[in-house]
Coordinates of C-alpha atoms (C1' of nucleotides) in Angstrom, one line a residue:
Chain A
M13 CA 0.0 0.0 0.1
S14 CA 3.0 2.3 0.7
Q15 CA 4.0 3.6 -2.7
A16 CA 5.7 6.3 -4.6
H17 CA 5.7 8.6 -1.5
T18 CA 8.0 11.6 -1.5
S19 CA 10.5 12.0 1.3
T20 CA 8.7 15.1 2.4
E21 CA 5.4 13.1 3.0
V22 CA 7.2 10.3 4.7
A23 CA 8.9 12.8 7.1
T24 CA 5.6 14.5 7.7
Q25 CA 3.9 11.4 8.6
K26 CA 6.7 10.2 10.8
L27 CA 6.9 13.5 12.7
R28 CA 3.1 13.6 13.1
E29 CA 3.3 10.2 14.7
A30 CA 6.2 11.0 16.8
I31 CA 4.4 14.0 18.1
L32 CA 1.0 12.5 18.6
S33 CA 2.5 9.4 20.2
G34 CA 4.3 11.5 22.7
E35 CA 7.8 10.5 21.5
L36 CA 8.4 14.1 21.0
L37 CA 7.1 16.3 23.8
P38 CA 5.5 19.7 23.8
G39 CA 8.1 22.4 23.9
D40 CA 10.9 20.2 22.4
K41 CA 13.2 21.9 19.9
L42 CA 13.1 20.5 16.5
H43 CA 16.8 20.8 15.5
Q44 CA 16.8 20.5 11.7
D45 CA 20.3 19.0 11.3
R46 CA 19.8 16.4 13.9
L47 CA 16.2 15.4 12.7
A48 CA 17.3 15.4 9.2
E49 CA 20.1 12.9 10.2
M50 CA 17.7 10.8 12.2
L51 CA 15.2 10.5 9.4
G52 CA 18.1 9.9 6.8
I53 CA 17.0 12.7 4.7
S54 CA 18.5 16.2 4.0
R55 CA 17.2 19.4 5.4
T56 CA 15.2 20.5 2.3
P57 CA 12.4 17.9 2.7
L58 CA 12.5 18.0 6.5
R59 CA 11.8 21.7 6.3
A60 CA 9.0 21.1 4.0
A61 CA 7.5 18.7 6.4
L62 CA 8.0 21.1 9.3
T63 CA 6.5 23.9 7.5
A64 CA 3.4 21.7 6.8
L65 CA 3.1 20.6 10.3
A66 CA 3.4 24.2 11.5
Q67 CA 0.3 25.2 9.4
K68 CA -1.5 22.2 10.6
G69 CA -0.9 23.4 14.1
L70 CA 1.3 20.5 15.4
V71 CA 4.5 22.6 15.7
S72 CA 5.2 26.1 16.3
Y73 CA 7.6 28.3 14.4
A74 CA 9.5 31.6 14.8
S75 CA 11.5 33.2 12.2
N76 CA 15.2 32.6 12.5
R77 CA 14.5 30.8 15.8
G78 CA 13.1 27.3 14.4
F79 CA 10.5 24.9 15.1
Y80 CA 9.2 23.5 18.3
V81 CA 6.6 21.0 19.3
R82 CA 3.5 23.1 20.0
E83 CA 2.4 23.5 23.5
F84 CA -1.3 23.9 24.3
S85 CA -2.7 25.7 27.3
F86 CA -5.6 24.2 29.1
A87 CA -7.8 26.9 27.7
E88 CA -7.0 25.7 24.2
V89 CA -7.7 22.2 25.1
S90 CA -11.0 23.3 26.6
G91 CA -11.8 25.5 23.6
A92 CA -11.0 22.5 21.3
F93 CA -13.8 20.6 23.0
E94 CA -16.2 23.4 22.7
V95 CA -15.8 23.8 19.0
R96 CA -15.7 20.0 18.5
A97 CA -19.0 19.8 20.3
E98 CA -20.5 22.4 18.0
L99 CA -19.1 21.0 14.8
E100 CA -20.1 17.5 15.3
A101 CA -23.5 18.6 16.6
L102 CA -23.8 20.3 13.1
A103 CA -22.7 17.1 11.6
C104 CA -25.5 15.4 13.2
R105 CA -28.1 17.8 12.1
L106 CA -26.9 17.6 8.5
A107 CA -26.4 13.8 8.6
A108 CA -30.0 13.2 9.7
G109 CA -31.1 14.3 6.3
N110 CA -28.7 12.1 4.4
M111 CA -29.5 8.7 6.1
T112 CA -29.5 5.6 3.7
D113 CA -30.2 2.1 4.6
E114 CA -26.4 1.5 4.3
A115 CA -25.7 4.5 6.5
R116 CA -28.1 3.1 9.3
R117 CA -26.4 -0.3 9.0
H118 CA -23.0 1.1 9.2
L119 CA -23.8 3.0 12.4
A120 CA -25.6 0.0 13.8
D121 CA -22.5 -2.2 13.1
L122 CA -20.2 0.3 14.8
V123 CA -22.5 0.4 17.9
A124 CA -22.8 -3.3 18.0
E125 CA -19.0 -3.7 17.9
G126 CA -18.8 -1.3 20.8
D127 CA -21.4 -3.6 22.7
R128 CA -19.3 -6.6 22.0
L129 CA -16.1 -4.9 23.3
L130 CA -17.8 -3.7 26.5
S131 CA -19.9 -7.0 27.0
P132 CA -17.2 -8.4 29.5
G133 CA -18.2 -5.7 32.0
A134 CA -14.9 -3.9 31.7
L135 CA -12.8 -2.6 28.7
L136 CA -10.0 -5.4 28.6
P137 CA -6.5 -4.1 27.7
E138 CA -6.5 -6.1 24.6
N139 CA -9.7 -4.5 23.5
L140 CA -8.5 -0.9 24.0
A141 CA -7.2 -0.3 20.6
D142 CA -10.2 -1.8 19.0
Y143 CA -12.6 0.3 21.1
R144 CA -10.5 3.4 20.3
R145 CA -10.8 2.6 16.5
M146 CA -14.4 2.0 16.8
N147 CA -14.9 5.3 18.6
V148 CA -13.0 7.3 15.9
N149 CA -14.8 5.5 13.2
F150 CA -18.2 6.3 14.7
H151 CA -17.4 10.0 14.9
T152 CA -15.9 9.9 11.5
A153 CA -18.9 8.2 10.1
V154 CA -21.3 10.7 11.2
M155 CA -19.2 13.8 9.9
A156 CA -18.8 11.8 6.6
L157 CA -22.6 11.5 6.5
S158 CA -23.1 15.3 7.0
G159 CA -21.7 15.8 3.6
N160 CA -19.8 18.9 4.7
A161 CA -16.0 18.4 4.3
W162 CA -15.1 21.3 6.4
I163 CA -16.5 19.6 9.6
M164 CA -14.2 16.7 9.1
E165 CA -11.2 18.9 8.2
F166 CA -11.6 21.1 11.2
V167 CA -12.3 18.3 13.7
Q168 CA -9.3 16.6 12.3
S169 CA -7.2 19.6 13.3
L170 CA -8.6 19.5 16.8
H171 CA -7.6 15.9 17.1
N172 CA -4.0 17.3 17.0
V173 CA -4.6 18.8 20.3
P174 CA -3.5 16.4 23.0
A175 CA -6.2 15.1 25.1
A176 CA -8.8 16.6 22.9
S177 CA -8.7 13.8 20.6
D178 CA -11.1 10.8 20.1
R179 CA -8.1 8.6 20.6
V180 CA -7.9 9.4 24.0
I181 CA -10.2 7.0 25.9
M182 CA -10.9 7.4 29.6
W183 CA -10.9 3.7 30.4
R184 CA -10.6 3.9 34.2
D185 CA -14.3 4.4 35.0
F186 CA -16.3 1.7 33.2
R187 CA -19.6 3.5 34.1
V188 CA -18.4 6.5 32.3
L189 CA -17.5 4.4 29.2
E190 CA -20.7 2.7 29.2
R191 CA -22.7 5.9 29.4
S192 CA -20.5 7.3 26.6
H193 CA -21.1 4.3 24.5
D194 CA -25.0 4.6 25.3
D195 CA -24.6 8.0 23.8
H196 CA -23.6 6.4 20.6
H197 CA -26.6 4.1 20.8
R198 CA -29.0 7.1 21.1
I199 CA -27.2 9.2 18.6
A200 CA -27.3 6.4 16.0
H201 CA -30.9 5.7 16.8
A202 CA -32.0 9.4 16.4
L203 CA -30.0 9.7 13.2
S204 CA -31.6 6.6 11.8
K205 CA -35.0 8.1 12.4
G206 CA -33.9 11.3 10.8
Q207 CA -34.1 13.2 14.1
G208 CA -31.4 15.6 13.5
E209 CA -31.8 18.1 16.4
R210 CA -32.1 15.3 18.8
A211 CA -28.9 13.7 17.5
A212 CA -27.2 17.1 17.7
A213 CA -28.2 17.6 21.2
L214 CA -27.1 14.3 22.2
M215 CA -23.7 14.7 20.3
R216 CA -23.1 18.1 22.0
E217 CA -23.7 16.6 25.3
H218 CA -21.6 13.6 24.5
I219 CA -18.6 15.7 23.8
T220 CA -19.2 18.3 26.5
F221 CA -19.2 15.4 29.0
A222 CA -16.0 14.2 27.6
L223 CA -14.4 17.3 28.5
E224 CA -15.9 17.4 32.0
H225 CA -14.7 14.0 32.5
L226 CA -11.3 14.8 31.2
H227 CA -11.2 17.6 33.7
E228 CA -12.1 15.4 36.5
Q229 CA -9.5 12.7 35.5
M230 CA -6.9 15.3 35.4
K231 CA -7.6 16.2 39.0
L232 CA -7.6 12.6 40.2
Y233 CA -4.7 11.3 38.2
P234 CA -2.6 14.4 37.3
Q235 CA 0.3 11.9 36.7
D236 CA -1.3 10.7 33.7
F237 CA -1.1 14.0 32.1
L238 CA 2.3 15.0 32.8
R239 CA 3.5 14.2 29.4
M240 CA 0.7 16.4 28.0
P241 CA 0.4 20.2 27.4
S242 CA 1.5 22.5 29.8
F243 CA -1.6 22.0 31.9
D244 CA 0.0 22.9 35.3
K245 CA 1.4 26.1 34.1
P246 CA -0.9 29.2 34.1
A247 CA 0.0 30.3 30.6
K248 CA 3.3 30.3 28.6
G249 CA 6.1 28.8 30.4
R250 CA 9.3 27.3 29.0
S251 CA 9.0 23.6 29.7
G252 CA 12.1 22.1 31.4
Q253 CA 14.7 21.1 28.8
R254 CA 14.8 17.3 28.6
N255 CA 17.7 15.4 27.2
R256 CA 16.2 12.9 24.9
R257 CA 18.4 10.7 22.7
T258 CA 16.6 7.5 22.6
T259 CA 17.5 6.3 19.2
Chain B
M28 CA 7.3 48.8 10.7
S29 CA 7.3 45.7 8.4
Q30 CA 10.9 44.4 8.5
A31 CA 13.0 41.4 9.5
H32 CA 10.5 39.4 7.6
T33 CA 11.9 36.2 6.0
S34 CA 11.5 36.0 2.3
T35 CA 9.3 32.9 2.7
E36 CA 6.8 34.9 4.7
V37 CA 6.8 37.7 2.1
A38 CA 6.2 35.3 -0.6
T39 CA 3.5 33.6 1.3
Q40 CA 1.7 37.0 1.9
K41 CA 2.2 37.9 -1.7
L42 CA 0.8 34.8 -3.1
R43 CA -2.2 34.8 -0.6
E44 CA -3.0 38.3 -1.8
A45 CA -2.7 37.3 -5.4
I46 CA -5.0 34.5 -5.0
L47 CA -7.5 36.2 -2.9
S48 CA -7.6 39.2 -5.0
G49 CA -8.2 37.0 -8.1
E50 CA -4.9 37.8 -9.7
L51 CA -4.2 34.2 -9.9
L52 CA -7.3 32.1 -10.8
P53 CA -8.6 28.8 -9.4
G54 CA -6.9 26.1 -11.4
D55 CA -4.0 28.0 -12.4
K56 CA -0.9 26.1 -12.4
L57 CA 1.9 27.5 -10.1
H58 CA 5.2 27.0 -11.9
Q59 CA 8.0 27.1 -9.4
D60 CA 10.7 28.5 -11.7
R61 CA 8.4 31.3 -13.1
L62 CA 6.9 32.2 -9.9
A63 CA 10.3 32.3 -8.2
E64 CA 11.7 34.6 -10.8
M65 CA 8.5 36.9 -10.7
L66 CA 9.0 37.2 -6.9
G67 CA 12.7 37.7 -7.2
I68 CA 13.5 34.8 -4.9
S69 CA 14.8 31.3 -5.3
R70 CA 12.7 28.2 -5.5
T71 CA 13.5 27.2 -1.9
P72 CA 11.5 29.8 -0.1
L73 CA 8.8 29.8 -2.7
R74 CA 8.4 26.0 -2.2
A75 CA 8.1 26.8 1.6
A76 CA 5.4 29.4 0.9
L77 CA 3.4 27.0 -1.5
T78 CA 3.7 24.3 1.1
A79 CA 2.2 26.6 3.8
L80 CA -0.6 27.8 1.5
A81 CA -1.4 24.2 0.5
Q82 CA -1.9 23.2 4.2
K83 CA -4.0 26.4 4.6
G84 CA -6.1 25.2 1.8
L85 CA -5.5 28.0 -0.7
V86 CA -3.6 25.9 -3.1
S87 CA -3.8 22.2 -4.0
Y88 CA -0.8 20.0 -4.4
A89 CA -0.1 16.5 -5.9
S90 CA 3.3 14.8 -5.7
N91 CA 5.6 15.4 -8.5
R92 CA 2.9 17.3 -10.3
G93 CA 3.1 20.6 -8.5
F94 CA 0.9 23.3 -7.0
Y95 CA -2.2 24.8 -8.3
V96 CA -4.5 27.5 -7.3
R97 CA -7.4 25.6 -5.4
E98 CA -10.8 25.2 -7.0
F99 CA -13.9 25.1 -4.8
S100 CA -17.1 23.4 -5.7
F101 CA -20.5 25.1 -5.0
A102 CA -21.0 22.5 -2.3
E103 CA -17.7 23.6 -0.6
V104 CA -18.7 27.3 -0.6
S105 CA -22.1 26.5 0.8
G106 CA -20.6 24.2 3.4
A107 CA -18.2 27.0 4.4
F108 CA -21.2 29.3 5.2
E109 CA -22.8 26.5 7.2
V110 CA -19.8 26.1 9.4
R111 CA -19.1 29.8 9.7
A112 CA -22.7 30.2 10.9
E113 CA -22.3 27.7 13.6
L114 CA -18.9 28.7 14.7
E115 CA -19.7 32.4 14.8
A116 CA -23.0 31.5 16.6
L117 CA -20.8 29.7 19.2
A118 CA -18.6 32.8 19.4
C119 CA -21.6 34.9 20.3
R120 CA -22.8 32.6 23.0
L121 CA -19.4 32.6 24.5
A122 CA -18.7 36.3 24.1
A123 CA -21.9 37.3 25.8
G124 CA -20.3 36.0 29.1
N125 CA -17.2 38.1 28.5
M126 CA -18.6 41.6 27.8
T127 CA -17.0 44.5 29.4
D128 CA -17.7 48.1 29.0
E129 CA -14.8 48.4 26.5
A130 CA -16.2 45.6 24.5
R131 CA -19.5 47.2 24.3
R132 CA -18.0 50.4 23.3
H133 CA -16.0 48.8 20.6
L134 CA -19.0 47.1 19.1
A135 CA -21.1 50.3 19.4
D136 CA -18.3 52.1 17.5
L137 CA -18.3 49.6 14.6
V138 CA -22.1 49.7 14.4
A139 CA -22.0 53.4 14.4
E140 CA -19.4 53.6 11.7
G141 CA -21.6 51.2 9.7
D142 CA -24.5 53.6 10.2
R143 CA -22.4 56.6 8.9
L144 CA -21.3 54.7 5.9
L145 CA -24.8 53.7 5.0
S146 CA -26.3 57.2 5.8
P147 CA -26.3 58.4 2.4
G148 CA -28.9 55.9 1.4
A149 CA -26.5 53.9 -0.7
L150 CA -23.1 52.5 -0.3
L151 CA -21.0 54.8 -2.3
P152 CA -18.0 53.2 -4.2
E153 CA -15.6 55.3 -2.0
N154 CA -17.1 53.8 1.0
L155 CA -16.9 50.2 -0.1
A156 CA -13.5 49.5 1.2
D157 CA -14.3 51.0 4.5
Y158 CA -17.6 49.2 4.9
R159 CA -15.8 45.9 4.0
R160 CA -13.1 46.7 6.8
M161 CA -15.9 47.6 9.2
N162 CA -17.7 44.3 8.6
V163 CA -14.6 42.2 9.0
N164 CA -13.8 44.1 12.2
F165 CA -17.1 43.4 13.6
H166 CA -17.1 39.7 13.2
T167 CA -13.5 39.6 14.2
A168 CA -14.4 41.5 17.3
V169 CA -17.1 39.1 18.3
M170 CA -14.8 36.1 17.8
A171 CA -12.1 37.7 19.8
L172 CA -14.5 38.3 22.6
S173 CA -15.4 34.7 22.7
G174 CA -11.9 33.9 24.1
N175 CA -11.9 30.7 22.0
A176 CA -9.0 31.1 19.5
W177 CA -10.2 28.1 17.5
I178 CA -13.1 29.8 16.3
M179 CA -11.1 32.5 14.8
E180 CA -8.5 30.3 13.2
F181 CA -11.3 28.2 11.5
V182 CA -13.3 31.0 10.3
Q183 CA -10.1 32.5 8.9
S184 CA -9.7 29.4 6.9
L185 CA -13.2 29.7 5.5
H186 CA -12.3 33.2 4.4
N187 CA -10.0 31.6 2.1
V188 CA -13.0 30.1 0.2
P189 CA -13.9 32.7 -2.5
A190 CA -17.1 34.2 -2.0
A191 CA -17.5 32.8 1.6
S192 CA -15.5 35.6 2.8
D193 CA -16.7 38.6 4.8
R194 CA -14.7 40.7 2.3
V195 CA -17.4 39.9 -0.2
I196 CA -19.9 42.6 0.1
M197 CA -23.2 42.4 -1.8
W198 CA -23.4 46.0 -2.7
R199 CA -26.1 45.8 -5.3
D200 CA -29.1 45.7 -3.1
F201 CA -29.0 48.4 -0.7
R202 CA -32.1 47.0 1.2
V203 CA -30.2 43.9 1.8
L204 CA -27.2 45.7 3.1
E205 CA -29.4 47.7 5.5
R206 CA -30.9 44.5 6.7
S207 CA -27.5 43.0 7.2
H208 CA -26.2 45.9 9.1
D209 CA -29.3 45.8 11.1
D210 CA -28.3 42.4 12.3
H211 CA -25.1 43.9 13.5
H212 CA -27.1 46.4 15.5
R213 CA -29.2 43.7 17.1
I214 CA -26.1 41.5 17.6
A215 CA -24.2 44.1 19.3
H216 CA -27.3 45.0 21.5
A217 CA -27.9 41.4 22.6
L218 CA -24.3 40.9 23.4
S219 CA -24.2 43.9 25.4
K220 CA -27.0 42.8 27.4
G221 CA -25.4 39.4 27.9
Q222 CA -28.0 37.6 25.8
G223 CA -25.8 35.0 24.4
E224 CA -28.4 32.7 22.9
R225 CA -30.2 35.6 21.2
A226 CA -27.0 36.9 19.8
A227 CA -26.1 33.5 18.5
A228 CA -29.5 33.0 16.7
L229 CA -29.1 36.4 15.1
M230 CA -25.6 35.6 14.0
R231 CA -26.7 32.3 12.7
E232 CA -29.4 33.9 10.7
H233 CA -27.2 36.7 9.6
I234 CA -24.7 34.3 8.0
T235 CA -27.3 31.9 6.7
F236 CA -29.1 34.9 5.0
A237 CA -25.8 35.8 3.5
L238 CA -25.6 32.5 1.7
E239 CA -29.0 32.7 0.5
H240 CA -28.4 36.1 -0.9
L241 CA -25.3 35.0 -2.5
H242 CA -27.1 32.2 -4.2
E243 CA -29.6 34.7 -5.4
Q244 CA -27.0 37.0 -6.8
M245 CA -25.3 34.2 -8.6
K246 CA -28.5 33.5 -10.5
L247 CA -29.1 37.2 -11.2
Y248 CA -25.5 38.2 -12.1
P249 CA -23.6 35.2 -13.1
Q250 CA -21.1 37.2 -14.8
D251 CA -19.8 38.5 -11.6
F252 CA -18.8 35.0 -10.5
L253 CA -17.2 33.9 -13.6
R254 CA -13.7 34.5 -12.0
M255 CA -14.8 32.5 -9.0
P256 CA -14.6 28.8 -8.3
S257 CA -16.1 26.4 -10.7
F258 CA -19.6 27.2 -9.8
D259 CA -21.1 26.3 -13.1
K260 CA -19.4 22.9 -13.3
P261 CA -21.1 19.9 -11.7
A262 CA -18.1 18.6 -9.7
K263 CA -14.5 18.6 -10.8
G264 CA -13.7 20.0 -14.2
R265 CA -10.4 21.1 -15.5
S266 CA -11.0 24.9 -16.0
G267 CA -9.9 26.2 -19.3
Q268 CA -6.2 27.1 -19.6
R269 CA -5.9 30.7 -19.8
N270 CA -2.6 32.4 -20.9
R271 CA -1.8 34.9 -18.3
R272 CA 1.3 36.7 -18.7
T273 CA 0.5 40.3 -17.4
T274 CA 3.8 41.3 -16.0
Chain C
dG4 C1' -7.6 9.9 -38.9
dA5 C1' -6.8 8.3 -34.4
dT6 C1' -3.7 6.0 -31.3
dA7 C1' 0.3 4.0 -29.2
dC8 C1' 5.1 4.7 -28.6
dA9 C1' 9.8 6.4 -27.9
dG10 C1' 12.8 10.0 -27.2
dT11 C1' 13.2 14.7 -25.7
dT12 C1' 12.2 18.6 -22.9
dT13 C1' 10.4 20.5 -19.0
dT14 C1' 9.4 20.5 -14.2
dT15 C1' 9.5 18.9 -9.7
dG16 C1' 12.2 16.8 -5.4
dG17 C1' 16.2 16.6 -2.9
dA18 C1' 21.2 17.4 -1.6
dT19 C1' 24.7 20.4 -0.8
dA20 C1' 26.9 24.8 -0.3
dC21 C1' 26.8 29.5 1.2
dA22 C1' 24.9 33.7 3.9
dT23 C1' 22.6 35.5 7.7
dT24 C1' 20.8 35.5 12.2
dT25 C1' 20.7 34.1 16.8
dT26 C1' 22.8 32.1 20.7
dA27 C1' 26.5 30.8 23.7
dT28 C1' 31.1 32.0 25.6
dC29 C1' 34.5 34.5 27.5
dC30 C1' 36.7 38.5 28.9
dC31 C1' 36.9 42.7 31.2
dA32 C1' 35.4 46.5 33.7
dA33 C1' 32.4 48.5 37.4
Chain D
dT27 C1' 30.1 39.2 41.8
dT28 C1' 27.7 41.1 38.3
dG29 C1' 26.9 43.3 34.0
dG30 C1' 28.1 44.5 29.3
dG31 C1' 30.1 43.7 25.1
dA32 C1' 32.9 41.5 21.7
dT33 C1' 33.8 37.3 19.6
dA34 C1' 33.0 32.5 18.5
dA35 C1' 30.0 28.8 17.6
dA36 C1' 25.8 27.1 16.2
dA37 C1' 21.6 27.0 13.8
dT38 C1' 18.5 28.9 10.5
dG39 C1' 17.3 30.9 5.7
dT40 C1' 18.5 31.0 0.9
dA41 C1' 20.6 29.8 -3.5
dT42 C1' 22.5 26.6 -6.5
dC43 C1' 23.2 22.1 -8.4
dC44 C1' 21.8 17.3 -9.6
dA45 C1' 18.7 13.4 -10.0
dA46 C1' 14.2 11.6 -10.9
dA47 C1' 9.7 12.0 -12.6
dA48 C1' 6.2 13.9 -15.4
dA49 C1' 4.8 16.3 -19.7
dC50 C1' 5.3 17.0 -24.4
dT51 C1' 6.4 16.2 -29.3
dG52 C1' 6.8 14.0 -33.3
dT53 C1' 6.8 9.6 -35.5
dA54 C1' 5.2 5.2 -36.8
dT55 C1' 1.5 2.1 -36.9
dC56 C1' -3.2 0.3 -37.3

DNA sequence: GATACAGTTTTTGGATACATTTTATCCCAA
DNA sequence: TTGGGATAAAATGTATCCAAAAACTGTATC
């Protein structure tokens, strides 16, 4: 499947992965020479990749000063949820008018898969990745059904914000997980019946609740979020320089 | 005041202007050698600029095939309005809780300026630019007051879509202009009183109406939109190759 | 007359080299 | 000791050069 990709694209993808996976931490300086050598390419395609990621909001850039892994304030994370809630609610409103039998089936399948993954009464570690994928697919499916490509594009951007992503699953509290998945049930149900406003309201609540839960989790288990944006710092602080050389 | 800008940034800005002003038309091929020579820079910073603009959605890119000025379908333009309506409505809801006396005064000033510009009973050609600026400033001010930077960022992106921009003023029908400006009055009023939902509803209608009006204008004066996205074509058509060499 | 094909030309992608700016170091003076 | 400033070192921004890929052109063939 991987074919004829240009080095710039490969580098962009690798850097994106490294940032989203936490291999590169917010605030890290992105030295061009070192990174280029690590990736086995010259600085030209690397800079192209960095430029692209900067526009996409994953890295920050200052003239003559270079690129850094972007840091997000808690306000930005919180704001990302607000906007996501609104955009995905809009997606529901639009999707309700575009429902086909195939679409209904697709959503039902995703919901059923979630049921299956939660049926043991807990989210087993080996099911975490699948659940995550299912969750992403569900939200993506709704946005695709909306027929408005901007929604998908912007929500994708917001997924670059750590902790604001669908990828982040709060697996500690099973009750919360069940409730969240039940939202999916109800959203799929409402959409299938063409009830756009109802689905929109559910989706808005679904995402708003996720933010609230995230907030609580951050208070309960702050250590889980240490590798995340500068949550503890009030605004803009230079994060401690770490020596990372894990080839 | 403008100094110390890197040539990449200058090129990015110039290209953006050229595209948004219509100097470069959707579908135009962006030859690297020629553009670099025109701008008086080498291909390296030019490519950085193009890469940035590609991520921002102003130009499209295909590997080994180069950059083109992006073309938008009518569905995309229409979708841009939908999302804008939702995002700016959200901005109103949030801004209502952040109103200060200074903010109230700022909005009132902008509204008053609009009154002044419309007072002759028509939008005079020499006032067009000022009215445009006022309009942009009003919407920007509301988004800034929301305190959510994502809203501003995404709406800015949508302004890259031709005809979906605040810059585009429908000046033909003065009645419509008056009505639109009256919306500003009411939005500012509602916000000043902290009535977020009311302001949001007004803003949503304000923008939805703009789309509807655009649609009508396109039917009435199609020639005004010939230089715009491929509106007349159903989906993706190669726009006729024009020979443009107006140095 | 249209189409497929091969060779040429053009254009893009990437590597390297150079120029400019920023940052770090060190010395000296207050 | 601390501050300032000159100098050195490093990193970034840009230009140029080379390789690979695409597009173009003309010819031959059906």
